[in-house]
Short mmCIF file of N, CA and C in Angstrom, two decimals:
data_model
loop_
_atom_site.label_atom_id
_atom_site.label_comp_id
_atom_site.label_asym_id
_atom_site.label_seq_id
_atom_site.Cartn_x
_atom_site.Cartn_y
_atom_site.Cartn_z
N LEU F 1 0.72 -1.08 0.32
CA LEU F 1 -0.15 -0.21 -0.18
C LEU F 1 0.83 1.27 0.36
N THR F 2 0.69 2.50 -0.73
CA THR F 2 1.33 3.49 -0.71
C THR F 2 0.45 4.83 -0.52
N ASN F 3 0.97 5.65 -0.86
CA ASN F 3 0.00 7.24 -0.66
C ASN F 3 -0.91 7.34 -1.83
N LEU F 4 -0.72 6.78 -2.89
CA LEU F 4 -1.28 6.67 -3.90
C LEU F 4 -3.04 6.00 -3.77
N ASP F 5 -2.54 4.87 -2.70
CA ASP F 5 -3.94 4.18 -3.10
C ASP F 5 -4.08 3.61 -1.28
N ASN F 6 -3.91 4.55 -0.92
CA ASN F 6 -4.15 4.41 0.65
C ASN F 6 -6.07 4.97 0.93
N HIS F 7 -6.45 5.47 0.06
CA HIS F 7 -7.76 5.50 0.30
C HIS F 7 -9.02 3.82 0.17
N ARG F 8 -7.75 3.24 -0.16
CA ARG F 8 -8.75 1.70 0.09
C ARG F 8 -8.74 1.17 1.43
N ILE F 9 -7.91 1.79 2.15
CA ILE F 9 -9.04 1.35 3.48
C ILE F 9 -9.91 1.79 3.97
N LEU F 10 -10.33 3.26 3.49
CA LEU F 10 -11.33 3.70 4.19
C LEU F 10 -12.69 2.78 3.16
N VAL F 11 -12.24 2.78 1.58
CA VAL F 11 -12.93 2.00 0.85
C VAL F 11 -13.58 1.02 1.84
N ALA F 12 -12.65 0.10 2.07
CA ALA F 12 -12.40 -1.57 2.54
C ALA F 12 -13.51 -0.80 3.97
N LEU F 13 -13.32 -0.17 4.74
CA LEU F 13 -14.63 -0.06 5.90
C LEU F 13 -15.66 0.63 5.36
N ALA F 14 -15.75 1.30 4.57
CA ALA F 14 -16.72 1.73 4.21
C ALA F 14 -17.73 0.26 3.31
N MET F 15 -17.14 -0.35 2.52
CA MET F 15 -17.92 -1.11 1.91
C MET F 15 -18.32 -2.76 3.12
N GLU F 16 -17.84 -2.75 4.19
CA GLU F 16 -18.44 -3.78 5.37
C GLU F 16 -19.35 -2.93 6.03
N ALA F 17 -19.05 -1.47 6.44
CA ALA F 17 -20.04 -1.05 6.90
C ALA F 17 -21.47 -0.62 6.31
N THR F 18 -21.66 -0.89 4.98
CA THR F 18 -22.71 -1.18 4.30
C THR F 18 -22.98 -2.27 3.54
N SER F 19 -22.70 -3.40 4.05
CA SER F 19 -22.44 -3.93 3.34
C SER F 19 -24.09 -4.99 3.55
N THR F 20 -24.96 -4.36 3.97
CA THR F 20 -26.33 -4.49 3.81
C THR F 20 -26.90 -3.79 3.42
N SER F 21 -26.25 -3.08 2.72
CA SER F 21 -27.61 -1.78 2.20
C SER F 21 -27.70 -2.60 0.51
N ASN F 22 -29.27 -2.31 0.11
CA ASN F 22 -29.42 -2.32 -1.19
C ASN F 22 -29.09 -1.38 -2.70
N HIS F 23 -28.27 -0.55 -1.30
CA HIS F 23 -28.07 0.71 -2.78
C HIS F 23 -26.59 0.33 -3.51
N LEU F 24 -26.57 1.13 -4.79
CA LEU F 24 -25.40 0.52 -5.38
C LEU F 24 -24.14 1.45 -5.08
N ILE F 25 -22.99 0.93 -5.28
CA ILE F 25 -21.86 1.72 -5.33
C ILE F 25 -21.26 2.06 -6.52
N LEU F 26 -20.98 3.50 -6.12
CA LEU F 26 -20.40 4.51 -7.24
C LEU F 26 -18.92 4.52 -7.13
N GLU F 27 -18.22 4.62 -8.38
CA GLU F 27 -16.15 5.23 -8.31
C GLU F 27 -16.44 5.90 -9.44
N MET F 28 -16.00 6.91 -9.27
CA MET F 28 -15.65 7.59 -10.08
C MET F 28 -14.22 8.16 -10.10
N GLY F 29 -13.83 7.96 -11.54
CA GLY F 29 -12.24 7.89 -11.94
C GLY F 29 -11.84 6.66 -11.95
N LEU F 30 -11.39 5.57 -12.82
CA LEU F 30 -11.11 4.11 -12.33
C LEU F 30 -9.22 4.39 -12.47
N THR F 31 -8.93 3.23 -11.45
CA THR F 31 -8.01 3.42 -11.54
C THR F 31 -6.90 1.94 -11.70
N ASN F 32 -5.89 1.48 -11.95
CA ASN F 32 -5.05 0.65 -11.62
C ASN F 32 -5.90 -0.20 -10.37
N GLY F 33 -5.22 -0.07 -9.17
CA GLY F 33 -5.56 -1.07 -8.16
C GLY F 33 -6.83 -0.49 -7.80
N GLY F 34 -7.53 0.62 -7.81
CA GLY F 34 -8.71 0.75 -7.01
C GLY F 34 -9.87 0.02 -7.71
N THR F 35 -9.90 0.47 -8.66
CA THR F 35 -11.28 -0.65 -10.29
C THR F 35 -10.93 -1.96 -9.84
N LYS F 36 -9.81 -2.29 -9.89
CA LYS F 36 -9.85 -4.33 -9.81
C LYS F 36 -10.25 -4.35 -8.51
N ALA F 37 -9.75 -3.92 -7.21
CA ALA F 37 -9.88 -4.45 -6.12
C ALA F 37 -11.88 -4.19 -5.58
N LEU F 38 -12.36 -3.30 -6.52
CA LEU F 38 -13.86 -2.89 -6.35
C LEU F 38 -14.28 -3.91 -6.82
N HIS F 39 -13.84 -4.59 -8.42
CA HIS F 39 -14.37 -5.06 -9.21
C HIS F 39 -14.49 -6.41 -7.75
N GLU F 40 -13.24 -7.20 -7.69
CA GLU F 40 -12.76 -8.18 -6.82
C GLU F 40 -14.16 -8.29 -5.46
N TYR F 41 -14.03 -7.21 -4.69
CA TYR F 41 -14.87 -7.29 -3.60
C TYR F 41 -16.73 -7.42 -4.31
N CYS F 42 -17.38 -6.45 -5.17
CA CYS F 42 -18.64 -6.39 -5.84
C CYS F 42 -19.38 -8.07 -6.34
N THR F 43 -17.92 -8.50 -6.70
CA THR F 43 -18.02 -9.95 -7.82
C THR F 43 -18.82 -10.80 -6.45
N SER F 44 -17.33 -10.79 -5.46
CA SER F 44 -17.57 -11.74 -4.28
C SER F 44 -18.78 -11.36 -3.49
N SER F 45 -19.13 -10.19 -3.28
CA SER F 45 -20.22 -9.55 -2.37
C SER F 45 -21.43 -9.92 -3.22
N ARG F 46 -21.85 -9.90 -4.11
CA ARG F 46 -22.85 -9.77 -5.68
C ARG F 46 -23.53 -8.27 -5.08
N ARG F 47 -22.60 -7.47 -5.36
CA ARG F 47 -23.10 -5.94 -4.74
C ARG F 47 -23.01 -5.59 -6.35
N LYS F 48 -23.35 -4.52 -6.85
CA LYS F 48 -23.64 -4.09 -8.24
C LYS F 48 -22.66 -2.90 -7.81
N LEU F 49 -22.07 -2.28 -8.73
CA LEU F 49 -20.73 -1.08 -8.82
C LEU F 49 -21.03 -1.31 -10.35
N ILE F 50 -20.99 0.60 -10.22
CA ILE F 50 -20.78 1.41 -11.55
C ILE F 50 -19.88 2.22 -11.18
N SER F 51 -18.72 1.65 -12.51
CA SER F 51 -18.08 2.76 -12.78
C SER F 51 -17.56 3.55 -13.58
N LEU F 52 -17.64 4.72 -13.33
CA LEU F 52 -18.16 6.01 -14.21
C LEU F 52 -16.68 7.05 -14.68
N GLU F 53 -16.42 6.92 -15.56
CA GLU F 53 -15.17 7.87 -16.11
C GLU F 53 -15.32 8.48 -17.21
N GLU F 54 -14.87 9.44 -17.41
CA GLU F 54 -15.12 10.97 -18.78
C GLU F 54 -14.17 10.37 -19.72
N ASP F 55 -13.06 9.93 -19.32
CA ASP F 55 -11.75 9.86 -20.24
C ASP F 55 -11.83 8.39 -21.15
N LEU F 56 -12.54 8.66 -22.76
CA LEU F 56 -13.21 7.05 -23.42
C LEU F 56 -11.70 6.64 -23.20
N LEU F 57 -10.28 6.83 -23.37
CA LEU F 57 -9.22 6.02 -23.12
C LEU F 57 -9.00 5.37 -21.60
N ALA F 58 -9.51 6.21 -20.80
CA ALA F 58 -9.17 5.67 -19.38
C ALA F 58 -10.63 4.24 -19.32
N ALA F 59 -11.43 4.78 -19.66
CA ALA F 59 -12.52 4.14 -19.72
C ALA F 59 -12.40 2.86 -20.39
N GLY F 60 -11.94 2.55 -21.88
CA GLY F 60 -11.78 1.42 -22.21
C GLY F 60 -10.85 0.60 -21.59
N ARG F 61 -9.76 0.89 -21.12
CA ARG F 61 -9.00 0.00 -20.41
C ARG F 61 -9.41 -0.80 -19.44
N PHE F 62 -11.12 -0.52 -18.98
CA PHE F 62 -11.66 -1.24 -18.03
C PHE F 62 -12.59 -1.93 -18.31
N LEU F 63 -12.68 -2.44 -19.64
CA LEU F 63 -14.26 -2.74 -20.29
C LEU F 63 -14.58 -4.39 -19.93
N ARG F 64 -13.09 -4.75 -19.71
CA ARG F 64 -12.95 -5.68 -19.51
C ARG F 64 -13.24 -6.58 -18.48
N LEU F 65 -13.47 -5.67 -17.27
CA LEU F 65 -13.64 -6.01 -15.88
C LEU F 65 -16.01 -6.06 -15.93
N GLU F 66 -16.22 -5.65 -17.11
CA GLU F 66 -17.56 -5.41 -16.89
C GLU F 66 -18.05 -6.32 -17.08
N SER F 67 -19.37 -7.07 -16.29
CA SER F 67 -20.37 -8.33 -15.86
C SER F 67 -20.97 -7.86 -15.00
N GLU F 68 -21.73 -8.78 -14.60
CA GLU F 68 -23.45 -8.70 -14.29
C GLU F 68 -23.25 -7.81 -12.50
N SER F 69 -22.02 -7.65 -12.27
CA SER F 69 -22.42 -6.50 -10.75
C SER F 69 -21.51 -5.94 -11.45
N HIS F 70 -21.04 -5.66 -12.77
CA HIS F 70 -19.94 -4.04 -12.60
C HIS F 70 -20.35 -3.51 -13.87
N GLU F 71 -20.59 -2.64 -14.15
CA GLU F 71 -20.67 -1.72 -15.20
C GLU F 71 -19.66 -0.53 -15.60
N VAL F 72 -19.39 -0.70 -16.61
CA VAL F 72 -17.85 0.30 -16.44
C VAL F 72 -18.89 1.18 -17.82
N THR F 73 -19.23 2.74 -17.55
CA THR F 73 -20.09 4.10 -17.75
C THR F 73 -18.66 5.04 -18.65
N CYS F 74 -18.58 5.54 -19.86
CA CYS F 74 -18.16 6.85 -19.87
C CYS F 74 -19.14 7.78 -20.29
N SER F 75 -19.11 8.77 -20.07
CA SER F 75 -19.70 10.06 -19.90
C SER F 75 -19.23 11.27 -19.18
N ALA F 76 -19.06 12.35 -19.13
CA ALA F 76 -19.28 13.75 -19.13
C ALA F 76 -19.28 13.70 -17.26
N TRP F 77 -18.52 13.89 -16.59
CA TRP F 77 -19.18 13.79 -14.80
C TRP F 77 -19.90 14.63 -14.81
N VAL F 78 -20.70 15.76 -15.64
CA VAL F 78 -21.79 16.69 -15.59
C VAL F 78 -23.01 16.17 -16.38
N ALA F 79 -22.77 15.34 -16.80
CA ALA F 79 -24.01 14.81 -17.68
C ALA F 79 -24.64 12.83 -17.21
N PHE F 80 -23.95 12.82 -16.07
CA PHE F 80 -24.37 11.78 -15.37
C PHE F 80 -25.05 11.69 -14.11
N PRO F 81 -26.16 11.61 -14.03
CA PRO F 81 -27.13 11.49 -13.13
C PRO F 81 -27.28 10.86 -11.80
N ILE F 82 -25.87 11.53 -10.48
CA ILE F 82 -25.64 10.57 -9.87
C ILE F 82 -26.01 11.21 -8.99
N GLU F 83 -26.84 12.26 -8.69
CA GLU F 83 -28.16 12.67 -8.18
C GLU F 83 -29.15 12.02 -7.88
N ALA F 84 -28.98 11.50 -8.77
CA ALA F 84 -30.65 10.52 -9.45
C ALA F 84 -31.07 9.18 -8.53
N ARG F 85 -30.11 8.79 -7.69
CA ARG F 85 -30.87 7.87 -7.40
C ARG F 85 -29.43 7.89 -5.90
N LEU F 86 -29.80 7.03 -4.96
CA LEU F 86 -29.17 6.57 -3.61
C LEU F 86 -27.88 5.39 -4.13
N TRP F 87 -26.93 5.94 -3.02
CA TRP F 87 -25.68 4.71 -3.22
C TRP F 87 -25.23 4.47 -1.97
N SER F 88 -24.48 3.54 -1.83
CA SER F 88 -24.22 2.94 -0.52
C SER F 88 -22.77 3.57 -0.47
N VAL F 89 -21.97 3.72 -1.05
CA VAL F 89 -20.67 3.68 -1.10
C VAL F 89 -20.20 4.40 -2.44
N ALA F 90 -19.67 5.80 -2.26
CA ALA F 90 -19.39 6.73 -3.48
C ALA F 90 -17.70 6.40 -3.31
N VAL F 91 -16.72 6.27 -4.14
CA VAL F 91 -15.63 6.27 -3.68
C VAL F 91 -15.18 8.14 -5.53
N LEU F 92 -14.67 8.53 -4.75
CA LEU F 92 -14.00 9.69 -6.15
C LEU F 92 -12.15 10.31 -6.07
N ASN F 93 -11.80 9.92 -7.10
CA ASN F 93 -10.69 10.41 -7.68
C ASN F 93 -10.66 10.08 -8.99
N HIS F 94 -11.12 11.40 -9.20
CA HIS F 94 -11.67 11.29 -10.85
C HIS F 94 -10.93 12.91 -10.82
N ALA F 95 -10.11 13.29 -12.59
CA ALA F 95 -10.02 14.54 -12.74
C ALA F 95 -10.55 15.14 -13.75
N PRO F 96 -11.20 16.23 -13.75
CA PRO F 96 -9.23 17.73 -13.04
C PRO F 96 -10.13 17.15 -11.57
N GLY F 97 -9.26 17.36 -10.43
CA GLY F 97 -9.08 17.21 -8.95
C GLY F 97 -10.59 18.42 -8.91
N GLU F 98 -10.54 19.30 -8.80
CA GLU F 98 -11.89 20.34 -8.22
C GLU F 98 -13.30 20.29 -8.61
N ARG F 99 -13.31 18.88 -9.69
CA ARG F 99 -14.52 18.49 -9.66
C ARG F 99 -15.25 17.97 -8.59
N ARG F 100 -14.16 17.16 -7.82
CA ARG F 100 -14.88 16.42 -6.35
C ARG F 100 -15.82 16.75 -5.88
N TRP F 101 -15.31 18.27 -4.95
CA TRP F 101 -15.90 18.45 -4.43
C TRP F 101 -17.61 19.18 -4.66
N GLN F 102 -17.43 19.14 -6.15
CA GLN F 102 -19.19 19.78 -6.60
C GLN F 102 -19.56 18.63 -6.39
N ASP F 103 -19.33 17.28 -7.04
CA ASP F 103 -19.51 16.06 -7.10
C ASP F 103 -19.84 15.06 -5.92
N VAL F 104 -19.07 15.78 -4.84
CA VAL F 104 -19.40 15.50 -3.27
C VAL F 104 -20.74 16.00 -2.82
N MET F 105 -20.95 17.69 -3.16
CA MET F 105 -22.50 18.16 -2.93
C MET F 105 -23.02 17.42 -3.64
N ARG F 106 -23.32 17.00 -5.21
CA ARG F 106 -24.30 16.37 -6.19
C ARG F 106 -24.20 14.77 -5.11
N LEU F 107 -23.82 14.45 -4.06
CA LEU F 107 -24.09 13.01 -3.94
C LEU F 107 -24.49 13.70 -2.04
N LEU F 108 -24.41 14.58 -1.95
CA LEU F 108 -24.97 14.98 -0.66
C LEU F 108 -25.99 14.76 -0.09
N ASN F 109 -26.56 13.63 0.96
CA ASN F 109 -27.86 13.30 1.05
C ASN F 109 -28.43 12.13 0.48
N ARG F 110 -27.53 12.15 -1.04
CA ARG F 110 -27.90 10.94 -1.32
C ARG F 110 -26.76 9.21 -1.55
N CYS F 111 -25.93 9.62 -0.79
CA CYS F 111 -24.90 8.81 -0.29
C CYS F 111 -24.63 8.36 1.06
N GLU F 112 -24.68 7.13 1.19
CA GLU F 112 -24.35 6.33 2.76
C GLU F 112 -23.17 7.49 3.18
N ILE F 113 -21.97 6.91 2.68
CA ILE F 113 -20.47 7.13 2.73
C ILE F 113 -19.84 7.29 1.74
N ILE F 114 -19.09 8.14 1.28
CA ILE F 114 -18.24 9.03 0.39
C ILE F 114 -16.96 9.13 1.00
N VAL F 115 -15.98 8.37 -0.10
CA VAL F 115 -14.46 8.28 -0.02
C VAL F 115 -14.04 9.66 -0.71
N MET F 116 -13.14 9.19 -0.47
CA MET F 116 -12.33 10.84 -1.03
C MET F 116 -10.45 11.00 -1.46
N HIS F 117 -10.28 10.82 -2.12
CA HIS F 117 -8.51 10.83 -2.37
C HIS F 117 -8.09 12.42 -2.60
N ASP F 118 -6.83 12.54 -1.77
CA ASP F 118 -6.40 13.98 -2.39
C ASP F 118 -6.79 14.99 -1.61
N THR F 119 -6.88 14.97 -0.31
CA THR F 119 -7.81 15.75 0.78
C THR F 119 -6.94 16.40 1.68
N GLU F 120 -5.90 16.33 1.53
CA GLU F 120 -4.47 16.87 2.48
C GLU F 120 -4.88 18.79 2.38
N PRO F 121 -4.80 19.22 3.38
CA PRO F 121 -4.95 21.11 3.21
C PRO F 121 -4.31 21.65 2.43
N SER F 122 -2.91 20.99 2.27
CA SER F 122 -2.02 21.75 1.29
C SER F 122 -2.46 21.66 -0.44
N ALA F 123 -2.92 21.05 -0.29
CA ALA F 123 -3.94 20.98 -1.66
C ALA F 123 -5.07 21.31 -2.09
N ASP F 124 -5.54 22.60 -0.86
CA ASP F 124 -7.17 22.57 -1.23
C ASP F 124 -7.11 23.70 -2.48
N TYR F 125 -6.06 24.74 -2.48
CA TYR F 125 -6.36 25.33 -3.24
C TYR F 125 -7.06 24.99 -4.72
N GLY F 126 -6.92 23.78 -4.90
CA GLY F 126 -7.13 22.92 -6.29
C GLY F 126 -8.13 22.40 -5.95
N TYR F 127 -8.20 21.12 -4.90
CA TYR F 127 -9.42 20.41 -4.84
C TYR F 127 -10.80 21.23 -3.89
N GLN F 128 -10.34 21.92 -3.30
CA GLN F 128 -11.45 22.65 -2.27
C GLN F 128 -12.52 21.72 -1.58
N PHE F 129 -11.86 20.95 -1.06
CA PHE F 129 -12.54 20.14 0.27
C PHE F 129 -12.99 20.65 1.36
N SER F 130 -12.29 22.23 1.19
CA SER F 130 -12.78 22.93 2.31
C SER F 130 -14.19 23.04 2.59
N ARG F 131 -14.40 23.33 1.15
CA ARG F 131 -15.97 23.45 0.95
C ARG F 131 -17.11 22.19 1.49
N ILE F 132 -16.75 21.59 1.42
CA ILE F 132 -17.91 20.78 1.68
C ILE F 132 -17.89 19.99 3.01
N TRP F 133 -16.70 20.17 4.48
CA TRP F 133 -17.00 19.48 5.42
C TRP F 133 -17.80 19.46 6.49
N GLY F 134 -18.21 20.75 6.97
CA GLY F 134 -19.26 21.28 7.55
C GLY F 134 -20.79 20.61 7.24
N GLU F 135 -21.01 20.22 5.67
CA GLU F 135 -21.95 19.60 5.06
C GLU F 135 -22.69 18.05 5.79
N PHE F 136 -21.48 17.41 6.78
CA PHE F 136 -21.51 15.79 7.15
C PHE F 136 -20.72 15.65 8.32
N LYS F 137 -21.80 14.78 9.60
CA LYS F 137 -22.07 14.89 10.36
C LYS F 137 -20.29 14.38 10.98
N TRP F 138 -19.90 13.13 10.07
CA TRP F 138 -18.42 12.44 10.37
C TRP F 138 -17.87 12.58 9.46
N ARG F 139 -16.44 12.84 9.89
CA ARG F 139 -15.58 12.71 8.94
C ARG F 139 -14.46 11.84 9.71
N VAL F 140 -13.50 11.15 8.57
CA VAL F 140 -12.43 10.50 9.17
C VAL F 140 -11.02 10.79 8.02
N ASP F 141 -9.63 10.54 8.49
CA ASP F 141 -9.01 10.83 7.49
C ASP F 141 -7.69 9.35 7.81
N VAL F 142 -6.70 9.24 6.39
CA VAL F 142 -6.07 8.86 6.62
C VAL F 142 -5.08 9.74 5.84
N LYS F 143 -4.01 10.74 7.23
CA LYS F 143 -2.61 11.33 7.12
C LYS F 143 -1.88 10.79 6.72
N VAL F 144 -0.90 11.37 5.92
CA VAL F 144 0.20 11.11 5.60
C VAL F 144 1.06 12.77 5.92
N ASP F 145 2.49 12.05 5.96
CA ASP F 145 3.44 13.50 5.68
C ASP F 145 3.78 13.34 4.33
N GLY F 146 3.35 14.26 4.11
CA GLY F 146 3.10 15.01 2.54
C GLY F 146 1.58 14.72 1.59
N SER F 147 2.13 14.33 0.75
CA SER F 147 0.47 14.46 -0.05
C SER F 147 -0.34 13.40 -0.60
N CYS F 148 -1.65 13.01 -0.56
CA CYS F 148 -2.37 12.27 -1.00
C CYS F 148 -3.00 11.57 0.33
N TRP F 149 -3.52 12.64 1.05
CA TRP F 149 -4.62 12.14 2.57
C TRP F 149 -5.59 11.52 1.47
N ALA F 150 -6.80 10.79 2.54
CA ALA F 150 -7.43 9.99 2.18
C ALA F 150 -8.89 10.69 3.25
N SER F 151 -9.99 10.81 2.84
CA SER F 151 -11.00 10.61 3.64
C SER F 151 -12.32 10.48 3.15
N ALA F 152 -13.19 10.20 4.54
CA ALA F 152 -14.68 9.55 4.56
C ALA F 152 -15.60 10.39 4.95
N VAL F 153 -16.70 10.82 4.60
CA VAL F 153 -17.55 11.23 5.11
C VAL F 153 -18.63 10.76 5.23
N SER F 154 -20.10 11.08 5.82
CA SER F 154 -21.30 10.76 6.33
C SER F 154 -21.86 11.18 6.94
N ASN F 155 -23.38 11.36 6.65
CA ASN F 155 -24.78 11.68 7.34
C ASN F 155 -25.53 10.63 8.09
N SER F 156 -24.55 9.21 7.84
CA SER F 156 -25.93 8.62 7.91
C SER F 156 -25.28 7.14 9.31
N HIS F 157 -23.95 7.20 8.87
CA HIS F 157 -23.12 5.68 9.67
C HIS F 157 -22.18 7.13 10.33
N ASP F 158 -21.93 6.74 11.74
CA ASP F 158 -20.95 7.27 12.62
C ASP F 158 -19.48 6.22 12.54
N LEU F 159 -18.72 7.26 11.21
CA LEU F 159 -17.41 6.99 11.18
C LEU F 159 -16.04 6.91 12.63
N SER F 160 -16.33 7.92 13.51
CA SER F 160 -15.97 7.65 14.62
C SER F 160 -15.40 6.28 15.20
N LYS F 161 -16.27 5.37 14.62
CA LYS F 161 -16.00 4.05 14.83
C LYS F 161 -14.80 3.18 14.74
N TRP F 162 -14.59 4.00 13.25
CA TRP F 162 -12.82 3.66 12.38
C TRP F 162 -11.29 4.08 12.53
N ARG F 163 -12.08 4.83 14.14
CA ARG F 163 -10.49 5.79 14.43
C ARG F 163 -9.79 4.50 15.17
N GLY F 164 -8.80 4.56 14.74
CA GLY F 164 -7.46 4.05 15.09
C GLY F 164 -7.01 2.76 14.52
N PHE F 165 -7.91 2.41 13.75
CA PHE F 165 -7.97 1.23 12.40
C PHE F 165 -6.86 1.66 11.92
N ARG F 166 -5.64 0.55 11.49
CA ARG F 166 -4.51 0.86 11.24
C ARG F 166 -4.09 -0.65 10.23
N VAL F 167 -3.67 -0.13 8.94
CA VAL F 167 -2.88 -0.81 8.13
C VAL F 167 -1.64 -0.17 8.31
N GLY F 168 -0.64 -1.28 8.36
CA GLY F 168 0.49 -0.76 7.98
C GLY F 168 0.65 0.81 8.67
N GLN F 169 1.80 1.51 8.14
CA GLN F 169 2.01 3.02 8.74
C GLN F 169 0.65 3.95 8.47
N TYR F 170 -0.81 3.37 8.02
CA TYR F 170 -1.75 4.34 7.96
C TYR F 170 -2.63 3.88 9.25
N VAL F 171 -2.81 5.08 9.34
CA VAL F 171 -3.80 5.34 10.98
C VAL F 171 -5.00 6.02 10.63
N VAL F 172 -6.39 5.68 11.07
CA VAL F 172 -7.70 6.15 10.59
C VAL F 172 -7.78 7.22 11.71
N SER F 173 -7.60 8.30 11.49
CA SER F 173 -7.78 9.25 12.46
C SER F 173 -9.60 10.28 12.82
N MET F 174 -10.05 10.86 13.46
CA MET F 174 -10.99 11.81 13.33
C MET F 174 -10.27 13.03 12.42
N GLY F 175 -11.35 13.86 11.48
CA GLY F 175 -11.44 14.70 10.62
C GLY F 175 -10.59 15.98 11.23
N ASP F 176 -10.66 16.10 12.76
CA ASP F 176 -10.12 17.18 13.44
C ASP F 176 -8.83 16.83 14.36
N GLU F 177 -7.89 15.49 14.19
CA GLU F 177 -7.27 15.47 14.56
C GLU F 177 -6.23 15.96 13.68
N GLY F 178 -4.35 15.82 14.47
CA GLY F 178 -3.51 16.07 13.85
C GLY F 178 -2.72 15.66 13.37
N LEU F 179 -1.58 15.38 12.11
CA LEU F 179 -0.59 14.64 12.46
C LEU F 179 0.60 14.68 13.33
N LYS F 180 1.04 13.51 13.77
CA LYS F 180 2.43 13.88 14.58
C LYS F 180 2.96 14.99 14.62
N THR F 181 3.40 14.59 13.93
CA THR F 181 4.17 15.93 12.94
C THR F 181 3.73 16.59 11.90
N ASP F 182 3.14 17.97 12.43
CA ASP F 182 2.80 19.06 11.59
C ASP F 182 3.67 19.67 10.41
N VAL F 183 3.16 18.78 9.18
CA VAL F 183 4.36 19.48 8.20
C VAL F 183 5.22 20.47 7.47
N GLN F 184 3.51 21.37 7.82
CA GLN F 184 3.63 22.86 7.40
C GLN F 184 4.61 23.19 8.67
N VAL F 185 4.22 22.76 9.75
CA VAL F 185 5.15 23.06 10.90
C VAL F 185 6.64 23.23 11.10
N GLU F 186 6.72 22.23 10.71
CA GLU F 186 8.31 21.85 10.93
C GLU F 186 8.90 22.30 9.61
N LYS F 187 8.55 22.44 7.92
CA LYS F 187 9.07 23.49 7.16
C LYS F 187 9.22 24.77 7.70
N LEU F 188 8.07 25.42 8.37
CA LEU F 188 8.15 26.82 8.73
C LEU F 188 9.66 26.87 9.97
N LYS F 189 9.42 26.06 11.01
CA LYS F 189 10.74 25.57 11.82
C LYS F 189 11.73 25.52 11.33
N HIS F 190 12.03 24.70 10.25
CA HIS F 190 13.40 24.83 9.49
C HIS F 190 14.09 25.83 8.95
N PHE F 191 12.81 26.88 8.63
CA PHE F 191 13.09 27.88 7.48
C PHE F 191 13.29 29.16 8.56
N LEU F 192 13.04 28.95 9.93
CA LEU F 192 13.03 30.04 10.62
C LEU F 192 14.18 30.03 11.51
N GLU F 193 14.97 28.74 11.69
CA GLU F 193 16.14 28.16 11.94
C GLU F 193 17.80 27.96 11.34
N THR F 194 16.98 28.44 9.99
CA THR F 194 18.08 28.80 8.86
C THR F 194 19.06 29.65 9.04
N PRO F 195 20.11 29.81 8.89
CA PRO F 195 21.06 31.19 9.99
C PRO F 195 20.95 32.20 8.16
N ILE F 196 21.14 33.61 8.12
CA ILE F 196 20.54 34.42 7.21
C ILE F 196 22.25 33.90 6.74
N GLU F 197 23.03 33.95 5.90
CA GLU F 197 24.58 34.26 5.71
C GLU F 197 24.84 35.46 5.02
N ASP F 198 25.94 36.02 5.74
CA ASP F 198 26.21 37.02 5.40
C ASP F 198 26.60 37.39 4.17
N GLN F 199 26.43 38.80 3.68
CA GLN F 199 26.75 38.88 2.38
C GLN F 199 27.52 40.16 2.26
#
C-alpha cells in the first residue's frame, strides 16, 4: 500500500459498514489498483458497482471487467445523473481534481459513505474540499506526511468507530486530529532556524 492508494483502507471499511445496503456503489475515476479491488469485492459479495469515467481511453482499459455486477460507463461527469438515485458507497478519485468537491455536493444525502482521495490541506487550493466538510456529521482521515491524504464522510454512519484502525503505517483518525508532526510547522521551523548568511 502506498500514499497513492491509501484511500482503499477507507473504501474497505465503507464497504463493510454498508454490507447490508441495497444501494449501488459508485466509483468516479478508474484506477488500476482501486477499480480492480472494487470489482473483486463486488463480484464476491454480489453487490452492484458502477465505474464512471469521463476519459474514453481510460474507460476502455477497464471494459474487460464488465460483468453482471460491474458496469463501466463513459460519460461527462456533469452529464451522468449521480443525484438521481441513492448510493451505498461513492469513491471519488477523478480528474480534474477541482470537480471532486462539486460531485460530493451532488451526492450530499444521496450516498451513505463518500470516500475521497487527495484531501490534504496543502492541496485545498485545487481540490477545495474545505467547502464540503461542514456538510457532514462524521469525517475520518488517513493522514500522511506529505501528499495524498484520504477522507471518508457520512451523515448516516458513525465513522468515529473507525478511529485507530491501522494498516501498516496508515492510521484512521478523526477529521479534527492532526498529524504527529505537522508538515507545514516543521517546514516553517526549519525556515526560521536557517541562519541568514552574511553578504
